[in-house]
Amino acid sequence: MSKTFIPIDLHCHSTYSDGSLTLPELFEMVQKNNGRYLALTDHDTVAGLAEAHALAPQYNINLISGVEISVSWRGNNLVHIVGLGVDANNQQLIDNLNSLRAQRIERGRKIADKLARIGIHGAFEGAMSYCKNPEALSRTHFNDWLVAKEYAKAGKAFDKYLAPGKAGYVAQKWAELEDAVKWIKDSGGIAIIAHPARYKFTRTKLGNLITDFKACGGSGIEVISSSHSLQDEEYIASLCQHYGLLASIGSDFHKNESYRTIRPGINKAPPHGLATVFDFLGITDTSFEVETHDK
Ligand code: AMP
Ligand code: MN
Ligand code: MN
Ligand code: MN
């Protein structure tokens, strides 16, 4: 089936957090896909942005400085807030992200201890072997090791071991919502609720999140995301309009996966009629399209 995409991707990962590709590998894929505007949004770090800005012109990529901050909202609800257009040299942002990342190794040991209790040994070292920057140790790296060791099928390790309520889950206190939004805004960026449908919140709960988020100065929401179904896109688009948010679009690319197709660098256009984050980011030529012929 032929589908139309636009060459804008405002959410993706590299080996600076839990993506599998180095920046040159990622940018090569983006260029192959005819992507033009790319935000690098690694988890809780802006460390990759200097290298990314230095490399991007060689791949004809307009790089947008981004970050994806882990937030614990109203207790232990894990929510991700993307910041776009941030200043990667902002000291408040850097210092606070450093504190967040400092928790990751310790949590990783706790995850491994919990897995050991159900007979899965060596998970800490195993996950670390998939992680290029140890301080960025993520459940994704545990996922990779669990799948490689055949404790779970590809795409199933979260449901089996790593998601809330499962044997390897460790609840973590991440940033406060208002702090994450403040760090992003104080460094010149715009704050966006990442992949809202993935949280599986009720309509009321998602409405509460949006209300809190707007009260802190948050502005946008991802309408198009690789974790959204067509119905999710329609639902989030309606919330976007209802709450007066700006629509964002992002692949949330981490790696090439045999069980699903996500192309970094391009996305479906946001639904017509929605105000978008493009203006804020200085993306003006949004009209041109990229044709692809696979699903
Ligand atoms: P962490 O920040 O270490 O708790 O890990 C969260 C990361 O795990 C997310 O950014 C996603 O990349 C990944 N993740 C979370 N839930 C799932 C899932 N159900 N399937 C695959 N990856 C997931
Ligand atoms: Mn991730
Ligand atoms: Mn996320
Ligand atoms: Mn992400």
Coordinates of C-alpha atoms and ligand atoms in Angstrom, one line a residue:
M1 CA 0.0 0.0 0.0
S2 CA 1.3 3.5 -0.8
K3 CA 1.2 6.0 2.0
T4 CA 2.2 9.6 2.2
F5 CA 4.7 10.9 4.8
I6 CA 6.3 14.2 5.6
P7 CA 10.0 14.5 6.3
I8 CA 9.7 15.5 9.9
D9 CA 10.4 13.4 13.0
L10 CA 10.3 15.0 16.4
H11 CA 11.1 12.0 18.6
C12 CA 13.9 9.4 18.3
H13 CA 16.7 7.7 20.2
S14 CA 20.3 6.8 19.8
T15 CA 23.0 4.9 21.8
Y16 CA 23.2 8.0 24.0
S17 CA 20.1 6.4 25.7
D18 CA 18.3 3.2 24.8
G19 CA 18.4 3.4 21.0
S20 CA 20.5 0.7 19.2
L21 CA 22.0 2.9 16.6
T22 CA 24.9 5.3 16.9
L23 CA 24.3 8.8 15.5
P24 CA 26.0 8.1 12.2
E25 CA 23.9 4.9 11.8
L26 CA 20.7 6.7 12.7
F27 CA 21.4 9.6 10.4
E28 CA 22.2 7.3 7.5
M29 CA 18.7 5.7 8.0
V30 CA 17.0 9.1 8.2
Q31 CA 18.7 10.2 5.0
K32 CA 17.7 7.0 3.2
N33 CA 14.1 7.7 4.3
N34 CA 14.4 11.3 2.9
G35 CA 13.9 12.8 6.4
R36 CA 14.8 16.5 6.7
Y37 CA 13.9 17.6 10.2
L38 CA 14.9 15.4 13.1
A39 CA 14.8 15.9 16.9
L40 CA 17.1 13.7 18.9
T41 CA 15.2 13.1 22.1
D42 CA 17.3 10.6 24.2
H43 CA 16.0 9.7 27.6
D44 CA 17.1 12.0 30.4
T45 CA 20.1 13.3 28.5
V46 CA 21.3 16.0 26.2
A47 CA 24.8 14.5 25.9
G48 CA 24.3 13.4 22.3
L49 CA 23.3 16.8 21.0
A50 CA 26.8 18.3 20.4
E51 CA 27.8 15.3 18.2
A52 CA 24.4 15.3 16.5
H53 CA 24.7 19.0 15.5
A54 CA 28.2 18.4 14.2
L55 CA 27.1 15.4 12.1
A56 CA 23.7 16.4 10.9
P57 CA 24.6 18.7 8.0
Q58 CA 26.5 15.9 6.3
Y59 CA 23.2 14.0 6.1
N60 CA 21.2 17.0 5.0
I61 CA 19.3 16.9 8.3
N62 CA 18.1 19.9 10.2
L63 CA 18.7 18.8 13.7
I64 CA 16.4 20.0 16.5
S65 CA 17.8 19.7 20.1
G66 CA 15.5 17.5 22.2
V67 CA 15.2 15.4 25.2
E68 CA 12.7 12.9 26.7
I69 CA 12.3 13.3 30.4
S70 CA 11.0 10.5 32.7
V71 CA 8.3 11.9 35.0
S72 CA 6.4 10.3 37.9
W73 CA 3.0 12.0 37.8
R74 CA 0.6 12.0 40.8
G75 CA 2.4 9.2 42.6
N76 CA 3.9 6.5 40.5
N77 CA 2.4 7.1 37.0
L78 CA 5.3 7.0 34.6
V79 CA 4.9 9.7 32.0
H80 CA 7.4 10.9 29.4
I81 CA 7.7 14.6 28.5
V82 CA 9.6 15.5 25.4
G83 CA 11.4 18.9 25.2
L84 CA 12.1 20.4 21.8
G85 CA 14.2 23.3 21.0
V86 CA 16.1 23.1 24.3
D87 CA 19.5 24.6 24.9
A88 CA 21.8 21.6 25.4
N89 CA 24.3 23.8 27.3
N90 CA 21.7 25.0 29.9
Q91 CA 23.2 24.1 33.3
Q92 CA 19.9 23.7 35.1
L93 CA 18.8 21.2 32.5
I94 CA 22.1 19.3 32.5
D95 CA 22.4 19.1 36.3
N96 CA 18.9 17.9 36.8
L97 CA 19.2 15.3 34.0
N98 CA 22.4 14.1 35.6
S99 CA 20.6 13.5 38.9
L100 CA 17.8 11.6 37.1
R101 CA 20.3 9.4 35.3
A102 CA 22.2 8.7 38.5
Q103 CA 19.3 6.5 39.6
R104 CA 19.5 4.2 36.6
I105 CA 22.4 1.9 37.6
E106 CA 20.9 1.4 41.1
R107 CA 17.5 0.6 39.7
G108 CA 19.2 -1.8 37.2
R109 CA 20.7 -3.7 40.1
K110 CA 17.3 -4.0 41.8
I111 CA 15.7 -5.2 38.5
A112 CA 18.4 -7.9 38.2
D113 CA 17.9 -8.9 41.9
K114 CA 14.2 -9.3 41.3
L115 CA 14.7 -11.3 38.1
A116 CA 17.2 -13.5 40.0
R117 CA 14.5 -14.3 42.5
I118 CA 12.5 -16.0 39.7
G119 CA 15.6 -17.9 38.5
I120 CA 16.9 -15.5 35.8
H121 CA 20.5 -14.9 36.7
G122 CA 23.1 -12.5 35.3
A123 CA 20.6 -9.9 34.1
F124 CA 22.6 -6.8 35.3
E125 CA 25.7 -7.7 33.4
G126 CA 23.6 -8.9 30.5
A127 CA 21.7 -5.7 30.2
M128 CA 24.9 -3.6 30.6
S129 CA 26.4 -5.5 27.6
Y130 CA 23.7 -3.9 25.5
C131 CA 24.2 -0.4 26.9
K132 CA 26.8 1.9 25.4
N133 CA 26.5 4.6 28.1
P134 CA 26.1 2.8 31.4
E135 CA 24.4 5.8 33.1
A136 CA 21.6 5.5 30.6
L137 CA 20.8 1.9 31.6
S138 CA 17.2 1.3 30.6
R139 CA 14.6 -1.4 30.8
T140 CA 15.1 -1.6 27.0
H141 CA 18.6 -3.1 27.6
F142 CA 17.1 -5.7 30.0
N143 CA 14.5 -6.4 27.2
D144 CA 17.3 -6.9 24.7
W145 CA 19.2 -9.3 26.9
L146 CA 16.0 -11.3 27.9
V147 CA 15.1 -11.7 24.3
A148 CA 18.7 -12.7 23.3
K149 CA 18.7 -15.3 26.1
E150 CA 15.2 -16.5 24.9
Y151 CA 13.5 -15.7 28.2
A152 CA 11.0 -13.9 26.1
K153 CA 10.0 -13.5 22.4
A154 CA 10.8 -10.2 20.6
G155 CA 8.4 -7.5 21.8
K156 CA 7.2 -9.6 24.7
A157 CA 9.7 -9.1 27.5
F158 CA 8.0 -6.0 28.9
D159 CA 4.6 -7.8 29.2
K160 CA 6.3 -10.8 30.7
Y161 CA 8.9 -9.3 33.1
L162 CA 9.5 -5.5 32.9
A163 CA 6.1 -3.8 32.9
P164 CA 4.4 -2.5 36.2
G165 CA 3.2 -5.5 38.2
K166 CA 5.6 -8.0 36.6
A167 CA 8.3 -9.8 38.4
G168 CA 11.2 -7.6 37.2
Y169 CA 9.5 -4.2 37.7
V170 CA 11.0 -1.7 40.1
A171 CA 9.0 1.5 40.7
Q172 CA 11.2 4.5 40.4
K173 CA 10.6 8.1 41.5
W174 CA 11.5 10.2 38.4
A175 CA 11.1 14.0 37.9
E176 CA 8.1 16.0 39.0
L177 CA 5.9 17.1 36.1
E178 CA 6.2 20.7 36.9
D179 CA 10.0 20.5 37.2
A180 CA 10.4 18.7 33.9
V181 CA 8.3 21.3 32.1
K182 CA 10.2 24.1 33.9
W183 CA 13.7 22.8 32.9
I184 CA 12.5 22.5 29.3
K185 CA 11.0 26.0 29.2
D186 CA 13.8 27.7 31.1
S187 CA 16.2 26.3 28.5
G188 CA 14.2 27.8 25.7
G189 CA 12.3 24.7 24.7
I190 CA 8.7 23.6 24.3
A191 CA 7.2 20.8 26.4
I192 CA 5.2 18.0 24.8
I193 CA 3.4 15.0 26.3
A194 CA 5.0 11.9 24.6
H195 CA 2.9 9.0 23.2
P196 CA -0.2 9.7 25.4
A197 CA -2.2 6.6 24.3
R198 CA 0.6 4.3 25.5
Y199 CA -0.2 5.1 29.2
K200 CA -3.6 3.4 28.8
F201 CA -5.2 6.1 31.1
T202 CA -8.9 6.6 31.2
R203 CA -10.2 9.6 29.4
T204 CA -10.6 11.3 32.8
K205 CA -7.1 10.5 33.9
L206 CA -5.6 11.7 30.7
G207 CA -7.6 14.8 30.9
N208 CA -6.2 15.4 34.4
L209 CA -2.7 14.9 33.1
I210 CA -3.3 17.4 30.3
T211 CA -4.8 19.9 32.8
D212 CA -1.8 19.6 35.2
F213 CA 0.6 19.8 32.2
K214 CA -1.0 23.0 30.9
A215 CA -1.0 24.5 34.4
C216 CA 2.8 24.0 34.5
G217 CA 3.2 25.7 31.1
G218 CA 3.2 22.6 28.9
S219 CA 2.1 23.2 25.3
G220 CA 2.1 20.1 23.0
I221 CA 1.1 16.5 22.7
E222 CA 2.2 13.8 20.3
V223 CA -0.7 12.9 18.0
I224 CA 1.3 10.8 15.6
S225 CA 3.5 8.2 17.3
S226 CA 4.6 4.7 16.5
S227 CA 2.8 3.5 19.6
H228 CA -0.5 5.0 18.4
S229 CA -3.2 3.1 16.4
L230 CA -5.4 4.9 13.9
Q231 CA -8.1 5.1 16.6
D232 CA -5.5 6.5 19.0
E233 CA -4.5 9.2 16.5
E234 CA -8.2 10.3 16.1
Y235 CA -8.7 10.2 19.9
I236 CA -5.6 12.2 20.7
A237 CA -6.3 14.7 17.9
S238 CA -9.7 15.4 19.4
L239 CA -8.1 15.9 22.8
C240 CA -5.5 18.1 21.2
Q241 CA -8.2 20.3 19.8
H242 CA -10.3 20.3 22.9
Y243 CA -7.5 21.3 25.3
G244 CA -5.9 23.8 22.8
L245 CA -2.6 21.9 22.6
L246 CA -0.1 21.9 19.7
A247 CA 0.2 18.7 17.8
S248 CA 3.6 16.9 17.5
I249 CA 4.7 13.9 15.5
G250 CA 7.4 11.4 16.2
S251 CA 8.6 8.0 15.3
D252 CA 10.0 7.2 18.8
F253 CA 12.5 5.1 16.8
H254 CA 14.8 2.9 18.9
K255 CA 16.0 0.2 16.5
N256 CA 15.1 -1.9 13.5
E257 CA 12.7 -4.5 14.7
S258 CA 11.6 -7.5 12.7
Y259 CA 8.2 -7.5 14.2
R260 CA 7.2 -3.9 13.4
T261 CA 8.2 -1.2 10.9
I262 CA 9.1 2.2 12.1
R263 CA 11.1 4.6 9.9
P264 CA 13.1 7.3 11.6
G265 CA 13.0 10.7 9.9
I266 CA 9.5 10.6 8.5
N267 CA 6.0 10.5 9.9
K268 CA 2.4 10.7 8.8
A269 CA 1.3 14.4 8.7
P270 CA -0.7 15.6 11.6
P271 CA -4.5 15.6 11.0
H272 CA -5.7 18.7 9.2
G273 CA -7.0 21.6 11.3
L274 CA -4.7 21.0 14.2
A275 CA -2.2 23.7 15.3
T276 CA 1.3 22.2 15.4
V277 CA 4.6 22.7 17.1
F278 CA 6.2 23.3 13.7
D279 CA 6.1 27.1 13.9
F280 CA 7.8 27.2 17.3
L281 CA 10.6 25.1 15.8
G282 CA 11.0 27.2 12.7
I283 CA 9.9 24.4 10.4
T284 CA 8.3 26.2 7.5
D285 CA 8.3 23.9 4.5
T286 CA 5.9 21.3 5.8
S287 CA 4.0 20.9 2.6
F288 CA 6.4 18.5 0.8
E289 CA 5.7 14.9 1.0
V290 CA 7.8 11.7 0.9
E291 CA 6.3 8.7 -0.9
T292 CA 6.9 5.2 0.4
H293 CA 5.5 2.0 -0.9
D294 CA 5.7 -0.3 2.1
K295 CA 3.3 -0.3 5.0
Ligands
AMP1 P1 13.0 3.0 31.4 O1 13.2 4.5 31.2 O2 14.4 2.4 31.7 O3 12.0 2.7 32.5 O4 12.6 2.3 30.1 C1 11.5 2.8 29.4 C2 11.7 2.5 27.9 O5 11.3 1.1 27.7 C3 10.8 3.3 27.0 O6 11.4 4.5 26.7 C4 10.7 2.4 25.8 O7 11.8 2.5 25.0 C5 10.7 1.0 26.4 N1 9.4 0.4 26.7 C6 8.5 0.7 27.6 N2 7.4 -0.1 27.5 C7 7.6 -0.9 26.5 C8 6.9 -1.9 25.9 N3 5.7 -2.3 26.3 N4 7.4 -2.6 24.8 C9 8.7 -2.2 24.3 N5 9.4 -1.2 24.9 C10 8.9 -0.6 25.9
MN2 MN 13.1 4.3 25.2
MN3 MN 8.8 7.4 25.8
MN4 MN 11.0 7.8 23.3

